[in-house]
């Protein structure tokens, strides 16, 4: 089902005046400059903060970073008691997921339009949390609505983050209604072509269904696709300049996905050392949804306590990835946990389990932009890039939890939240 035009218009009306704020100003003779004065700034590259920086913004992009502003400027945004950072990036979201409460209300039977409007409001929420780019990995049975939301944002009809989308994730026959089933190499090539036609930037594959912990202290899983099918998916996606994100939880599905040459491993609760070495040599990204897997997935403290042997495997996998030097990008699977929690909640966990604060922040900025191949435009604060800026109180290089309370969000030079 495709989203129709009148839904986009309704979404625009519901979104309110924020949508209008994204419209470009009409033709001034002089370039319109905006200035943001930051008490401190982390640019996404350095290991340290710079102090008293003025960001000059022209046409939505950073023109200069300097220690002084021209005197007598209009349009200066004063954040002199704040620390500025590049806008955050979550590379694994689900804006079309339904919360447990929404499911209880029967929302899965809502119309495509209703689901899409809800998705648009959650995209807006991501932006309010300071996530100026997201990669949304599966349209949750509302196929193509993610691509429509992404396009509506890009056209300035509704406010939201820069979005890359997967449309319906691929799995094999018998896998339920929230995926697109395909079987056989040719059938899966066709499914990739259909996803591309619906607007997929990424092909999401569910490489496993069902994961179990084995006595030897690993997770193994039940693979969905054959290696031949996975290879066909990867080949067809790459042939069309799209990339492949594999939901792969345990030993076998991760191994098959890595062998097939996917571009990112999502979750990776257990990754065998030899597969990690191949990930390193092939440049395959690891997107560990640490908060979901070690905290949010548990319904009660008792359940969490009982699950500690499994949690230790997940954390050990994460630590081995850091030691091996595998590229790690920030991805939370928000939507699998409720959007009332900011996806920034995962940053302190990544530090707790071995990253430096700068590494954790890079995973959610510069590194994530590299995974999305948008590093020419976003991920760091430097001349020429989009003015995607967040600000927080305190020093985020000492305490990354500061990102859970952003006080200021700008996307493309437009103030979203102040
Ligand atoms: Zn997910």
Coordinates of C-alpha atoms in Angstrom, one line a residue, residues 60-408:
X60 CA 21.9 25.8 6.0
X61 CA 25.6 25.0 6.1
X62 CA 28.4 25.9 8.4
X63 CA 30.5 28.7 6.8
X64 CA 33.1 29.1 9.5
X65 CA 34.0 28.2 13.0
X66 CA 35.8 31.1 14.7
X67 CA 36.7 32.3 18.2
X68 CA 35.1 35.7 17.6
X69 CA 31.9 36.9 15.9
X70 CA 31.7 40.0 13.8
X71 CA 30.5 42.9 16.0
X72 CA 27.0 44.0 15.5
X73 CA 25.5 40.9 14.2
X74 CA 21.8 40.2 14.1
X75 CA 20.5 36.7 14.5
X76 CA 23.0 35.6 17.1
X77 CA 21.9 32.5 19.0
X78 CA 23.6 32.7 22.4
X79 CA 24.5 29.2 23.8
X80 CA 27.5 30.6 25.7
X81 CA 26.6 28.4 28.7
X82 CA 26.2 25.3 26.6
X83 CA 28.4 22.7 24.7
X84 CA 27.6 22.3 21.0
X85 CA 28.0 19.0 19.2
X86 CA 27.2 17.6 15.8
X87 CA 23.6 16.4 15.5
X88 CA 23.2 12.8 16.6
X89 CA 22.7 9.9 14.3
X90 CA 20.8 6.7 15.2
X91 CA 21.4 4.0 12.5
X92 CA 18.8 1.6 13.7
X93 CA 15.3 3.0 14.3
X94 CA 11.7 2.1 13.7
X95 CA 9.4 5.1 13.4
X96 CA 6.6 2.8 12.3
X97 CA 6.8 0.5 15.3
X98 CA 3.8 0.4 17.6
X99 CA 4.3 0.6 21.4
X100 CA 2.9 -2.0 23.7
X101 CA 0.2 0.5 24.7
X102 CA -0.7 1.2 21.1
X103 CA -0.9 -2.6 20.4
X104 CA -3.3 -3.0 23.3
X105 CA -5.5 -0.3 21.7
X106 CA -5.5 -2.3 18.5
X107 CA -3.4 0.2 16.6
X108 CA -2.0 -2.5 14.3
X109 CA -5.4 -2.5 12.6
X110 CA -5.2 1.2 11.9
X111 CA -5.3 2.5 8.4
X112 CA -2.1 3.1 6.5
X113 CA -2.7 6.8 6.9
X114 CA -3.0 6.6 10.6
X115 CA 0.1 4.5 10.9
X116 CA 2.0 6.9 8.7
X117 CA 0.9 9.9 10.7
X118 CA 2.1 8.2 13.9
X119 CA 5.4 7.4 12.1
X120 CA 5.7 11.1 11.1
X121 CA 5.2 12.2 14.7
X122 CA 7.9 9.8 15.9
X123 CA 10.3 11.0 13.3
X124 CA 9.7 14.5 14.7
X125 CA 10.3 13.2 18.2
X126 CA 13.7 11.8 17.1
X127 CA 14.6 15.2 15.9
X128 CA 13.5 16.8 19.2
X129 CA 15.8 14.3 21.0
X130 CA 18.7 15.7 18.9
X131 CA 18.9 13.0 16.3
X132 CA 19.2 14.9 13.0
X133 CA 19.8 11.8 10.9
X134 CA 18.3 8.3 11.3
X135 CA 18.4 5.1 9.3
X136 CA 15.0 3.4 9.7
X137 CA 15.2 -0.4 9.2
X138 CA 11.8 -1.9 8.4
X139 CA 8.5 -0.4 7.7
X140 CA 6.7 -2.8 10.1
X141 CA 3.9 -3.9 7.7
X142 CA 3.2 -0.3 6.4
X143 CA 5.2 -0.8 3.3
X144 CA 6.6 2.3 1.7
X145 CA 5.3 4.6 4.5
X146 CA 8.9 5.1 5.7
X147 CA 10.0 6.3 2.2
X148 CA 7.0 8.6 2.1
X149 CA 7.8 10.1 5.5
X150 CA 11.5 10.5 4.4
X151 CA 10.5 12.3 1.2
X152 CA 8.0 14.6 3.0
X153 CA 10.8 15.6 5.4
X154 CA 13.2 16.1 2.5
X155 CA 10.7 18.3 0.7
X156 CA 10.1 20.4 3.9
X157 CA 6.5 19.4 4.2
X158 CA 7.0 18.0 7.7
X159 CA 9.8 18.4 10.3
X160 CA 12.0 15.4 10.9
X161 CA 15.5 14.1 10.7
X162 CA 17.3 13.2 7.5
X163 CA 16.2 9.7 6.9
X164 CA 17.4 6.7 5.1
X165 CA 14.9 3.9 4.9
X166 CA 14.6 0.2 4.1
X167 CA 10.9 -0.2 3.3
X168 CA 9.8 -3.8 4.2
X169 CA 12.6 -6.0 5.5
X170 CA 13.2 -9.2 3.7
X171 CA 12.7 -12.6 5.2
X172 CA 11.7 -16.1 4.0
X173 CA 8.2 -17.4 3.6
X174 CA 6.3 -18.0 6.8
X175 CA 8.0 -15.1 8.6
X176 CA 4.9 -13.0 9.3
X177 CA 3.2 -9.9 8.1
X178 CA 5.8 -7.2 9.0
X179 CA 8.3 -8.4 6.4
X180 CA 8.5 -9.1 2.7
X181 CA 8.9 -12.8 2.1
X182 CA 11.2 -14.0 -0.7
X183 CA 12.6 -17.4 -1.6
X184 CA 15.3 -18.5 -3.9
X185 CA 18.1 -16.4 -5.4
X186 CA 15.9 -15.1 -8.2
X187 CA 12.9 -14.4 -5.9
X188 CA 15.1 -12.5 -3.6
X189 CA 16.6 -10.4 -6.4
X190 CA 13.1 -9.5 -7.4
X191 CA 12.3 -8.5 -3.8
X192 CA 15.4 -6.2 -3.8
X193 CA 14.3 -4.6 -7.0
X194 CA 10.8 -4.0 -5.6
X195 CA 12.2 -2.5 -2.5
X196 CA 14.4 -0.2 -4.5
X197 CA 11.4 0.8 -6.6
X198 CA 9.5 1.7 -3.4
X199 CA 12.3 4.0 -2.3
X200 CA 14.6 1.8 -0.2
X201 CA 18.0 3.3 0.5
X202 CA 18.9 0.1 2.4
X203 CA 17.9 -3.5 2.1
X204 CA 17.1 -5.0 5.5
X205 CA 17.4 -8.7 5.7
X206 CA 16.3 -10.8 8.6
X207 CA 19.1 -13.4 8.6
X208 CA 17.8 -15.3 11.6
X209 CA 14.6 -16.2 13.3
X210 CA 15.0 -17.4 16.9
X211 CA 18.2 -17.3 18.9
X212 CA 19.3 -19.5 21.8
X213 CA 22.1 -19.6 24.3
X214 CA 24.2 -22.6 24.2
X215 CA 26.0 -24.2 27.3
X216 CA 29.4 -23.2 25.8
X217 CA 28.6 -19.5 26.3
X218 CA 27.6 -18.4 22.9
X219 CA 24.3 -17.6 21.1
X220 CA 23.4 -19.6 18.0
X221 CA 20.4 -19.1 15.9
X222 CA 18.1 -20.5 13.2
X223 CA 19.1 -19.0 9.9
X224 CA 16.3 -17.9 7.5
X225 CA 18.0 -17.5 4.1
X226 CA 20.5 -19.8 2.5
X227 CA 23.9 -18.4 1.7
X228 CA 23.0 -18.5 -2.0
X229 CA 19.9 -16.3 -1.3
X230 CA 21.9 -13.9 0.9
X231 CA 24.5 -13.6 -1.8
X232 CA 21.9 -12.8 -4.4
X233 CA 20.4 -10.1 -2.1
X234 CA 23.7 -8.5 -1.5
X235 CA 24.7 -8.7 -5.2
X236 CA 21.5 -7.2 -6.4
X237 CA 21.5 -4.4 -3.8
X238 CA 25.1 -3.4 -4.5
X239 CA 24.4 -3.6 -8.3
X240 CA 21.8 -0.9 -7.7
X241 CA 24.0 1.2 -5.3
X242 CA 22.0 0.2 -2.3
X243 CA 23.5 -1.5 0.8
X244 CA 22.4 -4.3 3.1
X245 CA 21.7 -4.3 6.8
X246 CA 21.4 -7.8 8.3
X247 CA 19.5 -8.5 11.4
X248 CA 21.8 -11.3 12.7
X249 CA 21.8 -12.3 16.3
X250 CA 23.9 -15.4 16.8
X251 CA 26.8 -17.4 15.4
X252 CA 25.3 -19.0 12.2
X253 CA 23.3 -16.0 10.9
X254 CA 26.2 -13.6 11.5
X255 CA 28.6 -16.0 9.8
X256 CA 26.3 -16.3 6.7
X257 CA 25.7 -12.5 6.6
X258 CA 29.4 -11.8 6.8
X259 CA 30.2 -14.4 4.2
X260 CA 27.6 -12.9 1.8
X261 CA 29.2 -9.5 2.3
X262 CA 26.4 -7.4 3.9
X263 CA 27.3 -3.9 5.0
X264 CA 26.2 -3.9 8.6
X265 CA 25.4 -6.5 11.2
X266 CA 22.5 -5.4 13.4
X267 CA 22.4 -6.7 17.0
X268 CA 25.2 -9.3 16.8
X269 CA 24.6 -10.7 20.2
X270 CA 27.4 -13.2 19.5
X271 CA 29.9 -12.9 16.8
X272 CA 32.6 -15.6 16.4
X273 CA 36.2 -14.3 16.6
X274 CA 36.9 -15.5 13.0
X275 CA 33.8 -13.7 11.7
X276 CA 34.9 -10.5 13.5
X277 CA 38.2 -10.7 11.7
X278 CA 36.4 -11.0 8.4
X279 CA 34.2 -8.0 9.3
X280 CA 37.3 -6.0 10.0
X281 CA 38.9 -7.0 6.7
X282 CA 35.7 -6.4 4.6
X283 CA 34.9 -3.2 6.5
X284 CA 31.5 -4.5 7.7
X285 CA 29.9 -2.4 10.4
X286 CA 28.7 -3.7 13.7
X287 CA 25.5 -2.0 15.1
X288 CA 25.1 -3.3 18.6
X289 CA 21.7 -2.4 20.1
X290 CA 23.2 -2.6 23.6
X291 CA 20.5 -0.8 25.5
X292 CA 17.7 -2.9 24.0
X293 CA 19.6 -6.2 24.4
X294 CA 21.0 -5.7 27.9
X295 CA 18.3 -3.5 29.5
X296 CA 15.1 -2.7 27.7
X297 CA 14.2 -6.2 26.6
X298 CA 13.6 -7.3 30.1
X299 CA 10.2 -6.9 31.6
X300 CA 11.2 -7.1 35.3
X301 CA 14.3 -7.0 37.5
X302 CA 13.9 -10.7 38.1
X303 CA 13.9 -11.5 34.4
X304 CA 17.0 -9.2 34.0
X305 CA 18.8 -11.1 36.8
X306 CA 18.0 -14.5 35.3
X307 CA 19.3 -13.3 31.9
X308 CA 22.7 -12.2 33.1
X309 CA 24.6 -15.1 31.5
X310 CA 23.2 -14.0 28.1
X311 CA 23.9 -10.4 28.9
X312 CA 27.5 -11.3 29.6
X313 CA 27.9 -12.8 26.1
X314 CA 26.5 -9.7 24.5
X315 CA 28.8 -7.4 26.4
X316 CA 31.8 -9.7 25.8
X317 CA 31.0 -9.5 22.0
X318 CA 31.0 -5.7 22.2
X319 CA 34.3 -5.7 24.1
X320 CA 35.9 -8.1 21.6
X321 CA 34.7 -5.9 18.7
X322 CA 36.4 -2.9 20.3
X323 CA 39.6 -4.8 20.8
X324 CA 39.5 -6.2 17.2
X325 CA 38.9 -2.7 15.8
X326 CA 35.6 -3.5 14.0
X327 CA 33.8 -0.4 13.0
X328 CA 30.9 0.4 15.4
X329 CA 28.0 2.6 14.6
X330 CA 25.4 3.8 17.0
X331 CA 22.0 2.1 16.6
X332 CA 19.4 1.5 19.3
X333 CA 16.4 -0.2 17.7
X334 CA 14.2 2.5 19.2
X335 CA 10.7 1.5 18.5
X336 CA 11.5 -2.0 19.8
X337 CA 11.6 0.0 23.1
X338 CA 9.3 2.9 23.6
X339 CA 9.9 6.2 21.9
X340 CA 9.2 7.9 25.2
X341 CA 12.8 7.0 26.0
X342 CA 15.5 9.0 24.1
X343 CA 17.7 6.8 22.0
X344 CA 20.7 8.7 23.6
X345 CA 20.2 6.4 26.6
X346 CA 22.5 3.9 25.0
X347 CA 25.6 6.3 25.1
X348 CA 26.5 5.8 28.8
X349 CA 26.2 2.0 28.3
X350 CA 28.7 2.0 25.5
X351 CA 31.1 3.9 27.8
X352 CA 30.4 1.6 30.7
X353 CA 31.3 -1.4 28.5
X354 CA 34.6 -0.1 27.2
X355 CA 34.3 2.9 24.8
X356 CA 35.8 6.2 25.7
X357 CA 33.3 9.0 25.7
X358 CA 34.7 10.4 22.5
X359 CA 34.5 6.9 20.9
X360 CA 30.8 6.6 22.0
X361 CA 30.0 10.1 20.7
X362 CA 31.8 9.4 17.4
X363 CA 29.8 6.2 16.9
X364 CA 26.7 8.4 17.0
X365 CA 28.1 11.2 14.8
X366 CA 31.1 10.9 12.5
X367 CA 31.2 7.1 12.4
X368 CA 27.4 6.8 11.9
X369 CA 27.7 9.3 9.0
X370 CA 30.3 7.1 7.4
X371 CA 28.0 4.1 7.7
X372 CA 25.3 6.1 6.0
X373 CA 27.8 7.5 3.5
X374 CA 26.7 11.0 4.3
X375 CA 30.0 12.1 5.9
X376 CA 30.4 14.8 3.3
X377 CA 27.3 16.5 4.7
X378 CA 26.9 15.6 8.3
X379 CA 28.6 13.9 11.3
X380 CA 31.1 16.7 12.2
X381 CA 30.9 20.4 12.6
X382 CA 33.1 22.0 10.0
X383 CA 33.0 24.4 7.1
X384 CA 30.8 23.1 4.3
X385 CA 28.7 20.7 6.2
X386 CA 25.1 21.0 7.2
X387 CA 24.5 23.1 10.3
X388 CA 23.1 20.1 12.2
X389 CA 23.8 21.1 15.8
X390 CA 22.8 20.0 19.3
X391 CA 23.7 21.6 22.6
X392 CA 23.8 20.3 26.1
X393 CA 24.7 21.6 29.6
X394 CA 27.9 20.3 31.1
X395 CA 30.8 18.5 29.5
X396 CA 29.7 15.6 27.3
X397 CA 33.3 14.4 27.0
X398 CA 33.2 13.7 30.7
X399 CA 29.6 12.5 30.9
X400 CA 27.9 11.3 27.7
X401 CA 24.6 11.1 29.7
X402 CA 24.4 14.9 29.0
X403 CA 23.1 13.9 25.6
X404 CA 19.9 12.6 27.1
X405 CA 18.9 16.2 27.8
X406 CA 19.6 18.3 24.7
X407 CA 18.7 21.9 25.2
X408 CA 19.0 23.0 21.6

